[in-house]
Amino acid sequence: MPNTVLVTQSLPDQYLDSLAEHAELDVLEADQHLSDSALAMRRAACHGVVCTLTDTIDRDVLQDMENLEFVSSVSVGVDHIDVSALSARGIAVGNTPGVLVDTTADTAFALLLAAARRIAEGDRYIRDGKWTASKRWTPDFFLGKDVSGSTLGIVGLGPIGQAMAQRAAGFGMTLASWTPSGREVTGVRSMPLEELLATSDFVSVHVALSDTTRNLIDGARIATMKPGAVLINTARGGIVDESAVAAALDDGHLFAAGLDVFEEEPVPADSPLLKHPRVVVVPHIGSATASTRRKMVDLAVANAVAALRGEPMPYCVNPEVYTSL
Ligand code: DGY
């Protein structure tokens, strides 16, 4: 009997065709979720999963997947997958590193500029008919925050953090960083997180979400940020305490925030963040360009095809599963 691969979201035909050369495909409908109880039999039958970051693969979901041999996610982040549970069963998990670095850094820098210069707020102001003869250009009209000449604190100096540093250097910003690995990069002054938060005009988050980074930027740390600072998050929602950000904006401690990611996605309509005019929000589109998404799917399919051929995945987050066989 051929292997079955459960594909959680429909992919362009050419990708489904290459997977179909190696396995039978079971593609979920748009309104179906991997964890749906009605899908228990389909979960049990599958040997591999091709998923995205919206599919939670935790111990509950894994319970009835006794035939599972690999998971390939169309994402670089794998916080939606219980990797240690899969590693314990010798199951390889693939991801898509490298190909979304510049696209995500572009988004982070776009949010930084938009938050600093109140771009989304200005757009809404005009569309809402508020730009009138009596409310127009004056020396103090719609003042923002200088980007050039200010300090950017980068939390997490992996490839995306470094790409953010390159962009910021082009804008004449001074660069500071704190990173869990202690990595040093020329032109970026590394320092303790507390010092970075206290001295940076802009703080941009680029660490992966893990047990050690969950709630890293919590209320206590936000309180130590430089007054009038701007917080940017294109990493994962769970790293930043959203209610503390909203409170710090309300009391004027933070000037603005630019957010691509949220603790709960889609962000609930009643989130306090959405009430604040200086929060620029976008719906997790950090990597959303056609060419980058194509490259991500290319890697995810290459990972799945390798696994179906019995070869190691080229991009595997738990390669120890191959050596511990
Ligand atoms: C990822 O791949 O983890 C990104 O969040 C997608 O934008």
GROMACS .gro file of C-alpha atoms and ligand atoms in nm:
model
  332
    1MET     CA    1   0.000   0.000   0.000
    2PRO     CA    2   0.146   0.343  -0.092
    3ASN     CA    3   0.220   0.600   0.176
    4THR     CA    4  -0.045   0.862   0.245
    5VAL     CA    5   0.044   1.226   0.299
    6LEU     CA    6  -0.207   1.453   0.467
    7VAL     CA    7  -0.180   1.803   0.319
    8THR     CA    8  -0.353   2.051   0.548
    9GLN     CA    9  -0.396   2.332   0.294
   10SER     CA   10  -0.440   2.307  -0.078
   11LEU     CA   11  -0.115   2.383  -0.263
   12PRO     CA   12  -0.069   2.485  -0.627
   13ASP     CA   13  -0.108   2.186  -0.862
   14GLN     CA   14   0.259   2.149  -0.948
   15TYR     CA   15   0.342   2.086  -0.580
   16LEU     CA   16   0.058   1.841  -0.531
   17ASP     CA   17   0.174   1.667  -0.851
   18SER     CA   18   0.530   1.622  -0.722
   19LEU     CA   19   0.403   1.487  -0.391
   20ALA     CA   20   0.159   1.259  -0.574
   21GLU     CA   21   0.451   1.092  -0.755
   22HIS     CA   22   0.555   0.946  -0.420
   23ALA     CA   23   0.236   0.907  -0.216
   24GLU     CA   24  -0.139   0.919  -0.207
   25LEU     CA   25  -0.253   1.262  -0.104
   26ASP     CA   26  -0.530   1.344   0.138
   27VAL     CA   27  -0.588   1.719   0.111
   28LEU     CA   28  -0.802   1.887   0.377
   29GLU     CA   29  -1.080   2.127   0.280
   30ALA     CA   30  -1.036   2.494   0.371
   31ASP     CA   31  -1.271   2.465   0.670
   32GLN     CA   32  -1.112   2.147   0.808
   33HIS     CA   33  -0.843   2.140   1.077
   34LEU     CA   34  -0.593   1.867   1.144
   35SER     CA   35  -0.723   1.839   1.501
   36ASP     CA   36  -1.093   1.793   1.405
   37SER     CA   37  -1.228   1.485   1.582
   38ALA     CA   38  -1.403   1.380   1.260
   39LEU     CA   39  -1.060   1.343   1.098
   40ALA     CA   40  -0.930   1.080   1.341
   41MET     CA   41  -0.931   0.801   1.077
   42ARG     CA   42  -0.755   1.019   0.821
   43ARG     CA   43  -0.493   1.119   1.080
   44ALA     CA   44  -0.442   0.755   1.172
   45ALA     CA   45  -0.395   0.657   0.807
   46CYS     CA   46  -0.131   0.914   0.719
   47HIS     CA   47   0.245   0.856   0.706
   48GLY     CA   48   0.338   1.219   0.655
   49VAL     CA   49   0.192   1.565   0.706
   50VAL     CA   50   0.256   1.877   0.501
   51CYS     CA   51   0.124   2.164   0.713
   52THR     CA   52   0.157   2.535   0.782
   53LEU     CA   53   0.200   2.740   1.097
   54THR     CA   54  -0.177   2.750   1.150
   55ASP     CA   55  -0.184   2.374   1.219
   56THR     CA   56  -0.119   2.283   1.580
   57ILE     CA   57   0.054   1.947   1.606
   58ASP     CA   58   0.061   1.870   1.977
   59ARG     CA   59   0.040   1.551   2.185
   60ASP     CA   60  -0.340   1.539   2.148
   61VAL     CA   61  -0.322   1.551   1.769
   62LEU     CA   62  -0.036   1.299   1.764
   63GLN     CA   63  -0.223   1.052   1.983
   64ASP     CA   64  -0.397   0.871   1.699
   65MET     CA   65  -0.123   0.919   1.436
   66GLU     CA   66   0.050   0.588   1.490
   67ASN     CA   67   0.173   0.564   1.128
   68LEU     CA   68   0.330   0.910   1.120
   69GLU     CA   69   0.687   0.920   0.983
   70PHE     CA   70   0.744   1.289   0.905
   71VAL     CA   71   0.601   1.639   0.934
   72SER     CA   72   0.699   1.907   0.683
   73SER     CA   73   0.587   2.260   0.768
   74VAL     CA   74   0.569   2.548   0.522
   75SER     CA   75   0.727   2.780   0.779
   76VAL     CA   76   1.058   2.851   0.941
   77GLY     CA   77   0.901   2.872   1.289
   78VAL     CA   78   0.797   2.538   1.436
   79ASP     CA   79   0.639   2.652   1.763
   80HIS     CA   80   0.305   2.508   1.641
   81ILE     CA   81   0.461   2.161   1.648
   82ASP     CA   82   0.558   1.964   1.958
   83VAL     CA   83   0.903   1.884   1.820
   84SER     CA   84   1.019   1.704   2.135
   85ALA     CA   85   0.718   1.469   2.124
   86LEU     CA   86   0.799   1.390   1.759
   87SER     CA   87   1.173   1.351   1.826
   88ALA     CA   88   1.093   1.106   2.104
   89ARG     CA   89   0.916   0.894   1.842
   90GLY     CA   90   1.200   0.937   1.589
   91ILE     CA   91   0.980   1.144   1.357
   92ALA     CA   92   1.158   1.407   1.145
   93VAL     CA   93   1.023   1.764   1.133
   94GLY     CA   94   1.111   1.983   0.834
   95ASN     CA   95   1.094   2.361   0.803
   96THR     CA   96   1.185   2.632   0.551
   97PRO     CA   97   1.478   2.840   0.677
   98GLY     CA   98   1.673   3.105   0.485
   99VAL     CA   99   1.428   3.185   0.208
  100LEU     CA  100   1.213   3.434   0.398
  101VAL     CA  101   1.489   3.636   0.566
  102ASP     CA  102   1.487   3.951   0.350
  103THR     CA  103   1.111   3.952   0.299
  104THR     CA  104   1.046   3.936   0.673
  105ALA     CA  105   1.310   4.201   0.749
  106ASP     CA  106   1.147   4.424   0.487
  107THR     CA  107   0.814   4.384   0.669
  108ALA     CA  108   0.973   4.460   1.006
  109PHE     CA  109   1.137   4.773   0.870
  110ALA     CA  110   0.813   4.880   0.698
  111LEU     CA  111   0.633   4.847   1.034
  112LEU     CA  112   0.911   5.044   1.204
  113LEU     CA  113   0.878   5.333   0.958
  114ALA     CA  114   0.498   5.319   0.959
  115ALA     CA  115   0.480   5.319   1.340
  116ALA     CA  116   0.741   5.595   1.378
  117ARG     CA  117   0.586   5.826   1.120
  118ARG     CA  118   0.221   5.738   1.190
  119ILE     CA  119   0.159   5.624   0.832
  120ALA     CA  120  -0.143   5.398   0.896
  121GLU     CA  121  -0.294   5.655   1.132
  122GLY     CA  122  -0.249   5.929   0.867
  123ASP     CA  123  -0.408   5.708   0.603
  124ARG     CA  124  -0.712   5.651   0.828
  125TYR     CA  125  -0.725   6.024   0.912
  126ILE     CA  126  -0.768   6.119   0.548
  127ARG     CA  127  -1.010   5.837   0.462
  128ASP     CA  128  -1.223   5.926   0.766
  129GLY     CA  129  -1.258   6.281   0.630
  130LYS     CA  130  -1.067   6.436   0.919
  131TRP     CA  131  -0.810   6.625   0.708
  132THR     CA  132  -1.005   6.947   0.672
  133ALA     CA  133  -0.932   7.315   0.619
  134SER     CA  134  -0.932   7.373   0.993
  135LYS     CA  135  -0.711   7.070   1.066
  136ARG     CA  136  -0.421   7.088   0.826
  137TRP     CA  137  -0.049   7.156   0.817
  138THR     CA  138   0.075   7.330   1.128
  139PRO     CA  139   0.423   7.302   1.281
  140ASP     CA  140   0.297   7.042   1.528
  141PHE     CA  141   0.058   6.853   1.300
  142PHE     CA  142   0.090   6.470   1.309
  143LEU     CA  143   0.436   6.464   1.460
  144GLY     CA  144   0.618   6.132   1.450
  145LYS     CA  145   0.950   6.002   1.572
  146ASP     CA  146   1.286   6.033   1.399
  147VAL     CA  147   1.421   5.709   1.260
  148SER     CA  148   1.752   5.834   1.119
  149GLY     CA  149   2.004   5.889   1.397
  150SER     CA  150   1.808   5.689   1.656
  151THR     CA  151   1.900   5.357   1.818
  152LEU     CA  152   1.753   5.024   1.713
  153GLY     CA  153   1.769   4.740   1.965
  154ILE     CA  154   1.747   4.402   1.794
  155VAL     CA  155   1.625   4.116   2.013
  156GLY     CA  156   1.755   3.804   1.840
  157LEU     CA  157   2.043   3.834   1.596
  158GLY     CA  158   1.971   3.538   1.371
  159PRO     CA  159   1.945   3.583   0.993
  160ILE     CA  160   1.632   3.802   1.010
  161GLY     CA  161   1.771   4.015   1.294
  162GLN     CA  162   2.092   4.064   1.094
  163ALA     CA  163   1.892   4.159   0.782
  164MET     CA  164   1.705   4.413   0.996
  165ALA     CA  165   2.042   4.552   1.111
  166GLN     CA  166   2.151   4.599   0.747
  167ARG     CA  167   1.836   4.795   0.668
  168ALA     CA  168   1.866   5.008   0.981
  169ALA     CA  169   2.234   5.084   0.907
  170GLY     CA  170   2.122   5.227   0.573
  171PHE     CA  171   1.896   5.465   0.765
  172GLY     CA  172   2.183   5.587   0.983
  173MET     CA  173   2.057   5.411   1.297
  174THR     CA  174   2.285   5.305   1.581
  175LEU     CA  175   2.259   4.929   1.629
  176ALA     CA  176   2.233   4.735   1.953
  177SER     CA  177   2.148   4.371   2.005
  178TRP     CA  178   2.079   4.103   2.257
  179THR     CA  179   2.056   3.746   2.142
  180PRO     CA  180   2.017   3.423   2.341
  181SER     CA  181   2.307   3.261   2.153
  182GLY     CA  182   2.545   3.548   2.239
  183ARG     CA  183   2.623   3.589   1.865
  184GLU     CA  184   2.832   3.898   1.778
  185VAL     CA  185   2.794   4.082   1.448
  186THR     CA  186   3.023   4.361   1.326
  187GLY     CA  187   2.861   4.703   1.355
  188VAL     CA  188   2.605   4.588   1.612
  189ARG     CA  189   2.685   4.644   1.979
  190SER     CA  190   2.574   4.347   2.187
  191MET     CA  191   2.454   4.416   2.539
  192PRO     CA  192   2.234   4.270   2.813
  193LEU     CA  193   1.861   4.274   2.731
  194GLU     CA  194   1.794   4.517   3.019
  195GLU     CA  195   2.043   4.770   2.878
  196LEU     CA  196   1.905   4.730   2.525
  197LEU     CA  197   1.547   4.796   2.643
  198ALA     CA  198   1.648   5.097   2.851
  199THR     CA  199   1.849   5.265   2.574
  200SER     CA  200   1.680   5.180   2.243
  201ASP     CA  201   1.440   5.416   2.064
  202PHE     CA  202   1.311   5.121   1.862
  203VAL     CA  203   1.308   4.757   1.972
  204SER     CA  204   1.250   4.488   1.709
  205VAL     CA  205   1.188   4.127   1.811
  206HIS     CA  206   1.347   3.847   1.603
  207VAL     CA  207   1.383   3.548   1.836
  208ALA     CA  208   1.199   3.220   1.775
  209LEU     CA  209   0.917   3.136   2.017
  210SER     CA  210   1.026   2.866   2.262
  211ASP     CA  211   0.984   2.787   2.630
  212THR     CA  212   1.268   3.029   2.705
  213THR     CA  213   1.142   3.320   2.495
  214ARG     CA  214   0.770   3.293   2.578
  215ASN     CA  215   0.667   3.624   2.736
  216LEU     CA  216   1.028   3.748   2.710
  217ILE     CA  217   0.907   4.106   2.664
  218ASP     CA  218   0.670   4.103   2.960
  219GLY     CA  219   0.510   4.389   3.153
  220ALA     CA  220   0.810   4.433   3.383
  221ARG     CA  221   1.051   4.458   3.089
  222ILE     CA  222   0.820   4.689   2.893
  223ALA     CA  223   0.820   4.920   3.197
  224THR     CA  224   1.200   4.947   3.167
  225MET     CA  225   1.190   5.046   2.800
  226LYS     CA  226   1.305   5.394   2.708
  227PRO     CA  227   1.008   5.634   2.740
  228GLY     CA  228   0.865   5.706   2.396
  229ALA     CA  229   1.011   5.389   2.242
  230VAL     CA  230   0.853   5.193   1.958
  231LEU     CA  231   0.814   4.814   1.970
  232ILE     CA  232   0.813   4.603   1.653
  233ASN     CA  233   0.726   4.232   1.649
  234THR     CA  234   0.741   4.016   1.337
  235ALA     CA  235   0.855   3.700   1.525
  236ARG     CA  236   0.573   3.543   1.726
  237GLY     CA  237   0.293   3.683   1.939
  238GLY     CA  238   0.368   3.480   2.251
  239ILE     CA  239   0.705   3.655   2.296
  240VAL     CA  240   0.548   3.991   2.383
  241ASP     CA  241   0.284   4.055   2.650
  242GLU     CA  242   0.013   4.220   2.441
  243SER     CA  243  -0.192   4.364   2.727
  244ALA     CA  244   0.123   4.519   2.874
  245VAL     CA  245   0.200   4.675   2.534
  246ALA     CA  246  -0.154   4.815   2.513
  247ALA     CA  247  -0.130   4.955   2.868
  248ALA     CA  248   0.212   5.112   2.797
  249LEU     CA  249   0.070   5.279   2.486
  250ASP     CA  250  -0.235   5.403   2.676
  251ASP     CA  251  -0.027   5.562   2.950
  252GLY     CA  252   0.212   5.715   2.696
  253HIS     CA  253   0.518   5.513   2.802
  254LEU     CA  254   0.550   5.369   2.450
  255PHE     CA  255   0.507   5.592   2.146
  256ALA     CA  256   0.386   5.323   1.906
  257ALA     CA  257   0.400   4.956   1.810
  258GLY     CA  258   0.415   4.770   1.480
  259LEU     CA  259   0.284   4.413   1.494
  260ASP     CA  260   0.266   4.138   1.236
  261VAL     CA  261   0.211   3.854   1.485
  262PHE     CA  262  -0.025   3.799   1.776
  263GLU     CA  263  -0.071   3.564   2.067
  264GLU     CA  264  -0.399   3.451   1.909
  265GLU     CA  265  -0.430   3.462   1.529
  266PRO     CA  266  -0.647   3.598   1.379
  267VAL     CA  267  -0.618   3.867   1.648
  268PRO     CA  268  -0.956   3.897   1.828
  269ALA     CA  269  -1.157   4.201   1.719
  270ASP     CA  270  -1.178   4.316   2.083
  271SER     CA  271  -0.802   4.310   2.142
  272PRO     CA  272  -0.700   4.628   2.328
  273LEU     CA  273  -0.419   4.666   2.074
  274LEU     CA  274  -0.670   4.738   1.799
  275LYS     CA  275  -0.816   5.028   1.996
  276HIS     CA  276  -0.491   5.221   2.001
  277PRO     CA  277  -0.433   5.455   1.703
  278ARG     CA  278  -0.055   5.420   1.720
  279VAL     CA  279  -0.054   5.043   1.679
  280VAL     CA  280   0.014   4.944   1.319
  281VAL     CA  281  -0.114   4.592   1.259
  282VAL     CA  282  -0.082   4.353   0.967
  283PRO     CA  283  -0.210   3.994   0.951
  284HIS     CA  284   0.107   3.779   0.980
  285ILE     CA  285   0.233   3.877   0.633
  286GLY     CA  286   0.606   3.895   0.714
  287SER     CA  287   0.697   3.645   0.443
  288ALA     CA  288   0.406   3.721   0.211
  289THR     CA  289   0.552   3.783  -0.133
  290ALA     CA  290   0.481   3.547  -0.421
  291SER     CA  291   0.846   3.453  -0.476
  292THR     CA  292   0.919   3.394  -0.106
  293ARG     CA  293   0.606   3.184  -0.055
  294ARG     CA  294   0.701   2.983  -0.366
  295LYS     CA  295   1.047   2.919  -0.220
  296MET     CA  296   0.893   2.816   0.114
  297VAL     CA  297   0.661   2.565  -0.052
  298ASP     CA  298   0.955   2.441  -0.267
  299LEU     CA  299   1.153   2.361   0.049
  300ALA     CA  300   0.856   2.204   0.227
  301VAL     CA  301   0.784   1.979  -0.070
  302ALA     CA  302   1.156   1.892  -0.104
  303ASN     CA  303   1.154   1.792   0.264
  304ALA     CA  304   0.843   1.575   0.218
  305VAL     CA  305   0.973   1.410  -0.099
  306ALA     CA  306   1.307   1.330   0.071
  307ALA     CA  307   1.120   1.174   0.362
  308LEU     CA  308   0.900   0.970   0.126
  309ARG     CA  309   1.214   0.842  -0.049
  310GLY     CA  310   1.353   0.735   0.286
  311GLU     CA  311   1.622   1.007   0.274
  312PRO     CA  312   1.702   1.270   0.539
  313MET     CA  313   1.508   1.593   0.491
  314PRO     CA  314   1.737   1.870   0.361
  315TYR     CA  315   1.593   2.115   0.618
  316CYS     CA  316   1.524   1.929   0.937
  317VAL     CA  317   1.486   2.087   1.283
  318ASN     CA  318   1.550   1.761   1.470
  319PRO     CA  319   1.825   1.587   1.266
  320GLU     CA  320   1.911   1.379   1.572
  321VAL     CA  321   1.626   1.148   1.467
  322TYR     CA  322   1.849   1.027   1.183
  323THR     CA  323   2.151   0.952   1.400
  324SER     CA  324   1.955   0.790   1.682
  325LEU     CA  325   1.816   0.520   1.449
  326DGY     C1  326   0.737   3.146   0.949
  326DGY     O1  327   0.765   3.082   0.845
  326DGY     O2  328   0.754   3.098   1.060
  326DGY     C2  329   0.684   3.283   0.933
  326DGY     O3  330   0.623   3.328   1.047
  326DGY     C3  331   0.592   3.291   0.812
  326DGY     O4  332   0.565   3.425   0.784
   0.00000   0.00000   0.00000
